Amino acid sequence: MDKIPREDIDIKKQLKEVSTNALRCMQCGVCSSSCPSGRHTNLNIRKLVKNAGTNSDILKSEELWMCTTCYNCQERCPRRINIVDTVLEIRSISAHQGIILPEHRLVCQMLLKYGHAVPINDKYKIKRVEIGLEELPETVHKYTDSLNEVKELLTSCGFERFAENNTNEKQTTEITE
Amino acid sequence: MKGLSLFLGCLVPNRYPGIELATKLCLATLDIDCSDLPGASCCPAPGVFRSFDKTSWLALASRNIVLSEEMERDVLTICNGCFSTLADANHIIQDDEKAKEEVNIHLQKIGRKIKGNIDVRHIIEYLYQEFGPEKISSFVQRPLDIRIAVHYGCHLIKPTKERGLGSSERPVFFDELITALGATSVDYPDKMACCGAGGGMRSAMKEKSLKMTEAKLAKIQEADVDCIVNSCPFCHMQLDSGQDEIKELSGTEFEIPVLHYTQLLGLALGFPAEMLGIDIGIEKNRKLMELLDSRVKP
């Protein structure tokens, strides 16, 4: 796999920082044997923990996104390593590099536009009324001012970057293939 | 006891409105002081958004918590994902002064400020801790003589250091709330296994996520139950719609009815299925209703 193109040294530093806790790993394998995803996918959480702070290829690995964050591994780890929390931190470094799956980019676009990851549609507006609820729930769907607050807050945090189709889209395509 | 505000999240109001209605009917029947939470947004979902950017995740979660703080009420969630985000975010705000200050810089721009002075509850732990199985059973109008596979879902209890609901290996509190309604909670292998939807798996790798779901459903089917009961609309969707998706992918048919606990509780409290959004148009649920009608305890 290609090297991460930019700020490589900085990324390695970041990876090392978020993975310090994982250095305590003795590779006992309790995590992998507890992993429901690992039974059915390529996710090898033990290997991922081993490589966490040392190999920046991890940022482009599809397996990074196969964790359902069920926390079985973290609960059972005899060394009390925060495995899932570390996975989330590594995912974040990856996403900040623009490496993000197209479907996840779409979920970000939904949040920015509607304030919900799964917004309402006409079919469910009708269904709501049919069972005796109001057409729109008491959420940002009903209150424009509230939706604007959400948008303003996300802008303040710089969240738009995760929804934009940027120059790193090629990397994303590589991941999904 | 402090009053509650009902946090709807995304999937309940926008895909499973029956769960919203069932929740409201149950809360009213049990005389629980719970208001709407106008203007709330996505929690935001812990698996995806926390993965991308912790700052945005924490800020948006904090806004939802602030809305309830301003009403001087604790937040009540009916989804494990919303519970995960809001409870974790609330702990961060309460324990980490620096994080709280940073969040408030963002919140200031929309004229709000988080204090960190309320609790985040999940309806299952709330009913168990504030009512308990015995008191719940005293409200039952229609004992449900059926066999149920309970699905706890991951984020109701894990990570255990944050949740404080005891060990995640063999919990019983949810099962006790099921038996309080007259039903039997059937043990099955891999009962605590994940539904497969979380962490962004359902959105980006649906086929892979459904393999996990299929494995879980197969174990449930072997246990010969009448329905699955869950505490999370995301697990609900994966176990319910997932059955159709699996049928299309692999041809495997399950036809196991899926209910959120509030819908099951609603039935036991005497509400008809159509008022609880247990869509009788869905064949598998219609059969469950027929079965229930044939088994009414005297």
Short mmCIF file of C-alpha atoms in Angstrom, two decimals:
data_model
loop_
_atom_site.label_atom_id
_atom_site.label_comp_id
_atom_site.label_asym_id
_atom_site.label_seq_id
_atom_site.Cartn_x
_atom_site.Cartn_y
_atom_site.Cartn_z
CA MET A 1 0.00 0.00 0.00
CA ASP A 2 1.09 3.55 -0.70
CA LYS A 3 2.33 5.75 2.05
CA ILE A 4 -0.04 8.34 3.44
CA PRO A 5 0.84 11.30 1.23
CA ARG A 6 0.97 14.31 3.50
CA GLU A 7 2.05 15.16 7.02
CA ASP A 8 3.24 11.58 7.39
CA ILE A 9 5.47 12.22 10.40
CA ASP A 10 2.72 14.11 12.17
CA ILE A 11 0.29 11.25 11.56
CA LYS A 12 2.71 8.74 13.02
CA LYS A 13 3.00 10.96 16.08
CA GLN A 14 -0.78 11.15 16.38
CA LEU A 15 -1.16 7.40 15.98
CA LYS A 16 1.46 6.79 18.63
CA GLU A 17 -0.29 9.15 21.03
CA VAL A 18 -3.72 7.54 20.73
CA SER A 19 -2.24 4.04 20.92
CA THR A 20 0.02 4.34 23.99
CA ASN A 21 -2.48 2.35 25.99
CA ALA A 22 -2.34 -0.50 23.44
CA LEU A 23 1.39 -1.01 24.07
CA ARG A 24 0.37 -3.08 27.08
CA CYS A 25 -1.07 -5.71 24.75
CA MET A 26 0.41 -9.18 25.25
CA GLN A 27 -1.37 -10.61 22.21
CA CYS A 28 -3.40 -13.14 24.23
CA GLY A 29 -6.21 -13.12 21.65
CA VAL A 30 -9.17 -12.70 24.01
CA CYS A 31 -10.21 -9.67 21.96
CA SER A 32 -10.34 -11.57 18.66
CA SER A 33 -12.14 -14.53 20.14
CA SER A 34 -14.76 -12.20 21.65
CA CYS A 35 -15.29 -10.21 18.45
CA PRO A 36 -18.66 -10.86 16.73
CA SER A 37 -17.47 -9.07 13.61
CA GLY A 38 -14.27 -11.08 13.42
CA ARG A 39 -16.29 -14.29 13.09
CA HIS A 40 -17.84 -13.07 9.87
CA THR A 41 -15.47 -10.44 8.40
CA ASN A 42 -11.74 -9.86 7.90
CA LEU A 43 -11.47 -7.87 11.10
CA ASN A 44 -8.63 -9.20 13.23
CA ILE A 45 -8.82 -6.92 16.23
CA ARG A 46 -5.73 -8.47 17.85
CA LYS A 47 -3.64 -7.62 14.78
CA LEU A 48 -5.18 -4.17 14.64
CA VAL A 49 -4.21 -3.52 18.26
CA LYS A 50 -0.70 -4.80 17.58
CA ASN A 51 -0.23 -2.44 14.65
CA ALA A 52 -2.15 0.45 16.18
CA GLY A 53 0.67 2.87 16.97
CA THR A 54 3.32 1.65 14.58
CA ASN A 55 1.91 1.33 11.09
CA SER A 56 0.14 4.18 9.31
CA ASP A 57 -1.27 1.74 6.71
CA ILE A 58 -3.92 1.12 9.33
CA LEU A 59 -5.55 4.42 8.32
CA LYS A 60 -6.38 3.05 4.90
CA SER A 61 -7.41 -0.42 6.00
CA GLU A 62 -11.01 -1.40 5.40
CA GLU A 63 -10.93 -3.53 8.57
CA LEU A 64 -10.74 -0.36 10.64
CA TRP A 65 -14.42 0.18 9.78
CA MET A 66 -15.59 -3.39 10.45
CA CYS A 67 -15.80 -2.87 14.22
CA THR A 68 -19.41 -2.47 15.36
CA THR A 69 -18.15 -0.88 18.61
CA CYS A 70 -19.84 -3.60 20.67
CA TYR A 71 -17.09 -3.31 23.32
CA ASN A 72 -16.78 -7.08 23.92
CA CYS A 73 -13.00 -6.93 23.38
CA GLN A 74 -12.55 -3.94 25.66
CA GLU A 75 -14.70 -5.48 28.41
CA ARG A 76 -12.76 -8.75 28.37
CA CYS A 77 -9.20 -7.50 27.80
CA PRO A 78 -7.14 -8.78 30.76
CA ARG A 79 -4.79 -5.82 30.37
CA ARG A 80 -7.69 -3.37 30.45
CA ILE A 81 -6.74 -1.78 27.14
CA ASN A 82 -9.31 0.67 25.79
CA ILE A 83 -9.46 -1.17 22.48
CA VAL A 84 -12.68 0.29 21.05
CA ASP A 85 -11.84 3.80 22.20
CA THR A 86 -8.49 3.43 20.42
CA VAL A 87 -10.23 2.21 17.25
CA LEU A 88 -12.48 5.30 17.38
CA GLU A 89 -9.43 7.59 17.76
CA ILE A 90 -7.65 5.93 14.84
CA ARG A 91 -10.79 6.22 12.71
CA SER A 92 -10.86 9.91 13.55
CA ILE A 93 -7.26 10.42 12.39
CA SER A 94 -8.22 8.59 9.20
CA ALA A 95 -11.33 10.73 8.64
CA HIS A 96 -9.35 13.92 9.27
CA GLN A 97 -7.02 12.77 6.48
CA GLY A 98 -10.04 12.69 4.18
CA ILE A 99 -10.11 8.90 4.17
CA ILE A 100 -13.79 8.20 4.62
CA LEU A 101 -16.13 5.70 3.00
CA PRO A 102 -18.64 7.20 0.53
CA GLU A 103 -21.63 5.95 2.54
CA HIS A 104 -20.27 7.56 5.67
CA ARG A 105 -19.75 10.81 3.77
CA LEU A 106 -23.43 10.62 2.82
CA VAL A 107 -24.44 10.17 6.47
CA CYS A 108 -22.46 13.35 7.27
CA GLN A 109 -24.29 15.19 4.49
CA MET A 110 -27.63 14.08 5.97
CA LEU A 111 -26.69 15.39 9.40
CA LEU A 112 -25.63 18.75 7.95
CA LYS A 113 -28.79 19.12 5.88
CA TYR A 114 -31.47 17.71 8.17
CA GLY A 115 -29.93 17.50 11.64
CA HIS A 116 -30.57 13.77 11.55
CA ALA A 117 -28.57 10.83 10.24
CA VAL A 118 -31.87 9.26 9.14
CA PRO A 119 -34.29 12.07 8.23
CA ILE A 120 -38.04 11.76 7.79
CA ASN A 121 -39.63 11.20 4.36
CA ASP A 122 -43.16 11.36 2.95
CA LYS A 123 -43.90 7.66 3.53
CA TYR A 124 -43.23 7.96 7.25
CA LYS A 125 -45.00 11.32 7.56
CA ILE A 126 -48.13 9.51 6.38
CA LYS A 127 -47.47 6.56 8.66
CA ARG A 128 -47.15 8.91 11.66
CA VAL A 129 -50.52 10.50 10.93
CA GLU A 130 -52.15 7.09 10.34
CA ILE A 131 -51.29 5.91 13.83
CA GLY A 132 -52.39 9.17 15.43
CA LEU A 133 -49.15 11.14 15.77
CA GLU A 134 -48.43 14.57 14.33
CA GLU A 135 -46.92 14.57 10.85
CA LEU A 136 -43.61 15.94 12.14
CA PRO A 137 -42.00 14.92 15.45
CA GLU A 138 -40.94 17.39 18.14
CA THR A 139 -37.41 17.54 16.73
CA VAL A 140 -35.43 19.82 14.41
CA HIS A 141 -37.78 18.56 11.68
CA LYS A 142 -40.51 20.73 13.18
CA TYR A 143 -38.49 23.77 14.27
CA THR A 144 -36.47 25.65 11.65
CA ASP A 145 -34.70 27.79 14.26
CA SER A 146 -33.47 24.65 15.97
CA LEU A 147 -32.20 23.19 12.70
CA ASN A 148 -30.33 26.44 12.05
CA GLU A 149 -28.75 26.17 15.50
CA VAL A 150 -27.54 22.66 14.68
CA LYS A 151 -26.07 23.87 11.38
CA GLU A 152 -24.35 26.80 13.06
CA LEU A 153 -22.90 24.54 15.74
CA LEU A 154 -21.58 22.03 13.20
CA THR A 155 -20.03 24.86 11.18
CA SER A 156 -18.36 26.16 14.33
CA CYS A 157 -16.78 22.70 14.76
CA GLY A 158 -15.66 22.52 11.12
CA PHE A 159 -17.81 19.47 10.46
CA GLU A 160 -18.40 20.30 6.77
CA ARG A 161 -15.02 18.82 5.85
CA PHE A 162 -16.38 15.30 6.39
CA ALA A 163 -19.23 15.83 3.94
CA GLU A 164 -17.22 17.38 1.12
CA ASN A 165 -16.02 15.40 -1.88
CA ASN A 166 -12.40 16.43 -1.67
CA THR A 167 -9.19 15.58 -3.49
CA ASN A 168 -8.68 12.49 -1.36
CA GLU A 169 -11.72 10.84 -2.94
CA LYS A 170 -9.35 8.58 -4.88
CA GLN A 171 -8.13 7.07 -1.64
CA THR A 172 -11.71 6.40 -0.59
CA THR A 173 -12.40 4.61 -3.84
CA GLU A 174 -9.34 2.45 -3.30
CA ILE A 175 -10.62 1.46 0.11
CA THR A 176 -14.00 0.32 -1.11
CA GLU A 177 -12.64 -1.78 -3.98
CA MET B 1 -37.75 12.48 41.58
CA LYS B 2 -36.74 14.84 38.78
CA GLY B 3 -39.00 14.86 35.72
CA LEU B 4 -37.91 13.60 32.34
CA SER B 5 -37.78 14.84 28.77
CA LEU B 6 -38.24 12.35 25.94
CA PHE B 7 -35.33 12.22 23.51
CA LEU B 8 -36.62 10.71 20.26
CA GLY B 9 -33.44 10.43 18.17
CA CYS B 10 -33.71 9.67 14.45
CA LEU B 11 -35.03 6.14 13.88
CA VAL B 12 -37.96 6.15 16.30
CA PRO B 13 -39.83 9.23 14.97
CA ASN B 14 -38.64 8.84 11.36
CA ARG B 15 -38.83 5.05 10.77
CA TYR B 16 -40.60 3.38 13.72
CA PRO B 17 -43.13 5.97 14.92
CA GLY B 18 -45.07 3.16 16.62
CA ILE B 19 -42.29 3.01 19.21
CA GLU B 20 -42.77 6.75 19.87
CA LEU B 21 -46.49 6.31 20.39
CA ALA B 22 -46.06 3.17 22.50
CA THR B 23 -43.53 4.99 24.69
CA LYS B 24 -45.87 7.92 25.26
CA LEU B 25 -48.80 5.63 26.10
CA CYS B 26 -46.69 3.60 28.54
CA LEU B 27 -45.23 6.70 30.24
CA ALA B 28 -48.74 8.13 30.71
CA THR B 29 -50.14 4.86 32.05
CA LEU B 30 -47.29 4.50 34.54
CA ASP B 31 -47.81 8.17 35.50
CA ILE B 32 -44.21 9.13 34.71
CA ASP B 33 -43.63 12.89 34.43
CA CYS B 34 -42.13 13.15 30.96
CA SER B 35 -42.29 16.10 28.52
CA ASP B 36 -41.45 16.45 24.85
CA LEU B 37 -37.98 17.79 24.06
CA PRO B 38 -38.68 20.31 21.27
CA GLY B 39 -35.87 21.04 18.82
CA ALA B 40 -33.63 18.04 19.55
CA SER B 41 -31.51 16.63 16.72
CA CYS B 42 -29.62 13.41 16.00
CA CYS B 43 -27.89 12.44 19.24
CA PRO B 44 -25.44 12.25 17.11
CA ALA B 45 -24.93 8.54 16.44
CA PRO B 46 -21.94 7.20 18.38
CA GLY B 47 -20.56 4.73 15.83
CA VAL B 48 -20.16 7.06 12.90
CA PHE B 49 -19.97 10.65 14.08
CA ARG B 50 -17.80 9.98 17.13
CA SER B 51 -15.49 8.09 14.78
CA PHE B 52 -15.11 11.07 12.49
CA ASP B 53 -14.76 13.97 14.87
CA LYS B 54 -15.05 13.95 18.63
CA THR B 55 -15.43 17.74 18.85
CA SER B 56 -18.53 17.89 16.62
CA TRP B 57 -19.96 14.76 18.26
CA LEU B 58 -19.55 16.21 21.75
CA ALA B 59 -20.84 19.67 20.80
CA LEU B 60 -24.02 18.39 19.16
CA ALA B 61 -24.67 15.91 21.97
CA SER B 62 -24.17 18.77 24.44
CA ARG B 63 -26.74 20.90 22.66
CA ASN B 64 -29.29 18.11 23.08
CA ILE B 65 -28.41 17.80 26.76
CA VAL B 66 -28.66 21.60 27.21
CA LEU B 67 -32.21 21.58 25.85
CA SER B 68 -33.16 19.27 28.70
CA GLU B 69 -31.08 21.18 31.25
CA GLU B 70 -33.03 24.31 30.34
CA MET B 71 -36.22 22.42 31.18
CA GLU B 72 -34.62 21.20 34.43
CA ARG B 73 -35.35 17.61 33.48
CA ASP B 74 -33.28 14.45 33.03
CA VAL B 75 -33.11 13.07 29.50
CA LEU B 76 -34.94 9.82 28.77
CA THR B 77 -33.69 7.83 25.77
CA ILE B 78 -35.41 4.89 24.08
CA CYS B 79 -32.41 3.91 21.97
CA ASN B 80 -29.10 2.32 22.98
CA GLY B 81 -27.21 4.48 20.48
CA CYS B 82 -28.71 7.73 21.79
CA PHE B 83 -28.03 6.49 25.33
CA SER B 84 -24.41 5.75 24.42
CA THR B 85 -23.82 9.20 22.96
CA LEU B 86 -25.74 11.27 25.50
CA ALA B 87 -24.58 9.39 28.60
CA ASP B 88 -20.93 9.34 27.47
CA ALA B 89 -21.04 13.02 26.47
CA ASN B 90 -22.69 13.89 29.78
CA HIS B 91 -19.92 12.08 31.68
CA ILE B 92 -17.25 13.95 29.72
CA ILE B 93 -18.94 17.29 30.49
CA GLN B 94 -19.27 16.41 34.17
CA ASP B 95 -15.74 15.00 34.60
CA ASP B 96 -13.56 17.07 32.28
CA GLU B 97 -13.63 20.81 32.95
CA LYS B 98 -11.42 21.56 29.93
CA ALA B 99 -13.68 19.66 27.54
CA LYS B 100 -16.69 21.46 29.02
CA GLU B 101 -15.06 24.85 28.44
CA GLU B 102 -14.26 23.97 24.83
CA VAL B 103 -17.82 22.81 24.19
CA ASN B 104 -19.19 25.99 25.71
CA ILE B 105 -17.11 28.10 23.30
CA HIS B 106 -19.02 26.44 20.45
CA LEU B 107 -22.36 26.54 22.27
CA GLN B 108 -21.93 30.27 22.99
CA LYS B 109 -22.31 30.90 19.25
CA ILE B 110 -25.89 29.63 19.43
CA GLY B 111 -26.56 31.34 22.75
CA ARG B 112 -26.45 28.25 24.93
CA LYS B 113 -24.31 26.94 27.77
CA ILE B 114 -23.98 23.46 29.24
CA LYS B 115 -23.85 23.04 33.01
CA GLY B 116 -23.65 19.27 33.42
CA ASN B 117 -26.34 19.12 36.10
CA ILE B 118 -28.76 16.50 34.79
CA ASP B 119 -28.71 12.74 34.23
CA VAL B 120 -29.22 10.71 31.08
CA ARG B 121 -31.50 7.68 31.47
CA HIS B 122 -32.47 4.76 29.26
CA ILE B 123 -36.05 3.56 29.52
CA ILE B 124 -35.02 0.00 30.42
CA GLU B 125 -32.69 1.00 33.25
CA TYR B 126 -35.18 3.68 34.34
CA LEU B 127 -38.08 1.23 34.58
CA TYR B 128 -35.89 -1.32 36.34
CA GLN B 129 -34.39 1.09 38.86
CA GLU B 130 -37.30 3.44 39.52
CA PHE B 131 -40.15 0.92 39.29
CA GLY B 132 -38.72 -2.59 39.39
CA PRO B 133 -40.29 -5.75 37.94
CA GLU B 134 -42.77 -6.19 40.79
CA LYS B 135 -44.29 -2.72 40.44
CA ILE B 136 -44.36 -3.04 36.66
CA SER B 137 -46.31 -6.30 36.95
CA SER B 138 -48.90 -4.55 39.12
CA PHE B 139 -49.86 -2.46 36.06
CA VAL B 140 -50.32 -5.47 33.76
CA GLN B 141 -53.85 -5.77 32.35
CA ARG B 142 -53.10 -8.47 29.83
CA PRO B 143 -50.45 -11.03 30.84
CA LEU B 144 -48.49 -12.08 27.75
CA ASP B 145 -48.13 -15.84 27.63
CA ILE B 146 -45.42 -15.93 24.98
CA ARG B 147 -41.77 -16.98 24.56
CA ILE B 148 -39.40 -14.09 24.03
CA ALA B 149 -35.77 -13.75 22.92
CA VAL B 150 -34.45 -10.65 24.67
CA HIS B 151 -31.84 -8.67 22.79
CA TYR B 152 -30.08 -6.24 25.14
CA GLY B 153 -27.97 -4.59 22.43
CA CYS B 154 -24.42 -3.49 23.12
CA HIS B 155 -24.57 0.10 24.27
CA LEU B 156 -27.23 -0.28 26.94
CA ILE B 157 -24.63 -1.90 29.20
CA LYS B 158 -21.24 -1.44 27.54
CA PRO B 159 -18.74 0.05 28.25
CA THR B 160 -19.65 -1.08 31.78
CA LYS B 161 -17.38 1.47 33.48
CA GLU B 162 -19.56 4.24 32.03
CA ARG B 163 -22.96 2.57 32.43
CA GLY B 164 -22.72 1.24 35.97
CA LEU B 165 -25.31 -1.48 35.29
CA GLY B 166 -23.11 -4.38 36.35
CA SER B 167 -21.37 -7.07 34.31
CA SER B 168 -22.17 -7.27 30.63
CA GLU B 169 -21.63 -11.04 30.47
CA ARG B 170 -24.93 -12.34 31.86
CA PRO B 171 -27.21 -9.46 32.80
CA VAL B 172 -30.76 -10.25 33.96
CA PHE B 173 -32.49 -6.90 34.52
CA PHE B 174 -34.07 -6.72 31.07
CA ASP B 175 -35.21 -10.37 31.31
CA GLU B 176 -36.90 -9.54 34.62
CA LEU B 177 -38.85 -6.71 32.99
CA ILE B 178 -40.03 -9.24 30.38
CA THR B 179 -41.15 -11.86 32.91
CA ALA B 180 -42.93 -9.08 34.84
CA LEU B 181 -45.38 -8.99 31.92
CA GLY B 182 -46.19 -12.70 32.21
CA ALA B 183 -43.91 -13.71 29.33
CA THR B 184 -41.03 -16.19 29.33
CA SER B 185 -37.55 -14.93 28.55
CA VAL B 186 -35.91 -17.78 26.66
CA ASP B 187 -32.16 -18.28 26.95
CA TYR B 188 -30.28 -18.79 23.69
CA PRO B 189 -26.64 -19.09 22.59
CA ASP B 190 -24.87 -15.81 21.85
CA LYS B 191 -27.67 -13.90 23.56
CA MET B 192 -25.30 -11.00 24.21
CA ALA B 193 -23.93 -10.94 20.66
CA CYS B 194 -24.16 -7.75 18.63
CA CYS B 195 -26.95 -7.32 16.04
CA GLY B 196 -24.31 -6.25 13.50
CA ALA B 197 -25.58 -2.74 12.79
CA GLY B 198 -23.38 -0.56 14.98
CA GLY B 199 -20.18 1.36 14.34
CA GLY B 200 -21.22 2.43 10.86
CA MET B 201 -21.35 -1.19 9.65
CA ARG B 202 -24.97 -1.12 8.52
CA SER B 203 -24.49 2.10 6.57
CA ALA B 204 -21.23 1.24 4.80
CA MET B 205 -20.94 -2.57 4.78
CA LYS B 206 -24.49 -3.82 4.87
CA GLU B 207 -23.87 -7.34 3.57
CA LYS B 208 -21.11 -7.94 6.10
CA SER B 209 -23.24 -6.55 8.90
CA LEU B 210 -26.11 -8.85 7.88
CA LYS B 211 -23.88 -11.91 8.26
CA MET B 212 -23.70 -11.10 11.96
CA THR B 213 -27.46 -10.57 12.06
CA GLU B 214 -28.12 -13.87 10.28
CA ALA B 215 -25.96 -15.77 12.79
CA LYS B 216 -27.87 -14.18 15.68
CA LEU B 217 -31.29 -14.81 14.09
CA ALA B 218 -30.40 -18.46 13.46
CA LYS B 219 -29.67 -18.98 17.16
CA ILE B 220 -32.93 -17.25 18.08
CA GLN B 221 -34.88 -19.39 15.65
CA GLU B 222 -33.41 -22.57 17.15
CA ALA B 223 -34.63 -21.41 20.57
CA ASP B 224 -38.20 -21.52 19.25
CA VAL B 225 -39.48 -18.16 20.40
CA ASP B 226 -42.60 -16.18 19.50
CA CYS B 227 -40.78 -12.86 19.12
CA ILE B 228 -37.65 -10.81 19.73
CA VAL B 229 -37.79 -7.87 22.12
CA ASN B 230 -35.14 -5.15 22.07
CA SER B 231 -34.38 -1.79 23.66
CA CYS B 232 -32.88 -0.04 20.64
CA PRO B 233 -34.50 1.02 17.35
CA PHE B 234 -31.22 0.51 15.48
CA CYS B 235 -31.01 -3.14 16.63
CA HIS B 236 -34.77 -3.25 15.94
CA MET B 237 -34.26 -2.18 12.34
CA GLN B 238 -31.36 -4.58 11.80
CA LEU B 239 -33.28 -7.54 13.26
CA ASP B 240 -36.58 -6.59 11.58
CA SER B 241 -35.75 -5.16 8.12
CA GLY B 242 -32.63 -7.31 8.21
CA GLN B 243 -34.82 -10.41 7.88
CA ASP B 244 -36.12 -9.15 4.51
CA GLU B 245 -32.63 -8.15 3.40
CA ILE B 246 -31.19 -11.55 4.38
CA LYS B 247 -34.01 -13.28 2.49
CA GLU B 248 -33.05 -11.33 -0.60
CA LEU B 249 -29.32 -11.96 -0.17
CA SER B 250 -29.19 -15.60 0.82
CA GLY B 251 -32.74 -16.86 0.56
CA THR B 252 -32.85 -17.66 4.27
CA GLU B 253 -36.26 -16.95 5.80
CA PHE B 254 -36.82 -16.24 9.47
CA GLU B 255 -40.22 -14.58 9.95
CA ILE B 256 -39.57 -13.75 13.61
CA PRO B 257 -41.64 -10.80 14.92
CA VAL B 258 -39.59 -7.95 16.44
CA LEU B 259 -40.90 -5.58 19.13
CA HIS B 260 -39.36 -2.74 21.11
CA TYR B 261 -39.91 -3.20 24.85
CA THR B 262 -42.30 -0.22 24.95
CA GLN B 263 -44.52 -1.99 22.41
CA LEU B 264 -44.52 -5.19 24.45
CA LEU B 265 -45.23 -3.23 27.62
CA GLY B 266 -48.02 -1.39 25.80
CA LEU B 267 -49.66 -4.72 24.89
CA ALA B 268 -49.41 -5.89 28.50
CA LEU B 269 -50.91 -2.59 29.70
CA GLY B 270 -53.91 -3.38 27.52
CA PHE B 271 -53.40 -1.19 24.44
CA PRO B 272 -54.37 -2.72 21.07
CA ALA B 273 -51.59 -3.55 18.58
CA GLU B 274 -52.62 -0.84 16.11
CA MET B 275 -52.18 1.87 18.75
CA LEU B 276 -48.65 0.64 19.33
CA GLY B 277 -47.62 0.70 15.70
CA ILE B 278 -47.12 -3.05 15.70
CA ASP B 279 -47.98 -2.96 12.06
CA ILE B 280 -50.52 -5.70 11.49
CA GLY B 281 -49.77 -5.35 7.77
CA ILE B 282 -46.48 -7.11 8.51
CA GLU B 283 -47.30 -10.80 8.23
CA LYS B 284 -44.94 -11.93 10.99
CA ASN B 285 -46.41 -9.44 13.48
CA ARG B 286 -49.99 -10.28 12.49
CA LYS B 287 -49.32 -13.91 13.37
CA LEU B 288 -47.97 -12.84 16.74
CA MET B 289 -51.15 -10.87 17.44
CA GLU B 290 -53.29 -13.90 16.55
CA LEU B 291 -51.20 -16.03 18.87
CA LEU B 292 -51.61 -13.52 21.68
CA ASP B 293 -55.36 -13.40 21.22
CA SER B 294 -55.52 -17.18 21.45
CA ARG B 295 -53.52 -17.21 24.68
CA VAL B 296 -55.22 -14.62 26.84
CA LYS B 297 -54.79 -15.63 30.44
CA PRO B 298 -57.97 -15.49 32.53
#
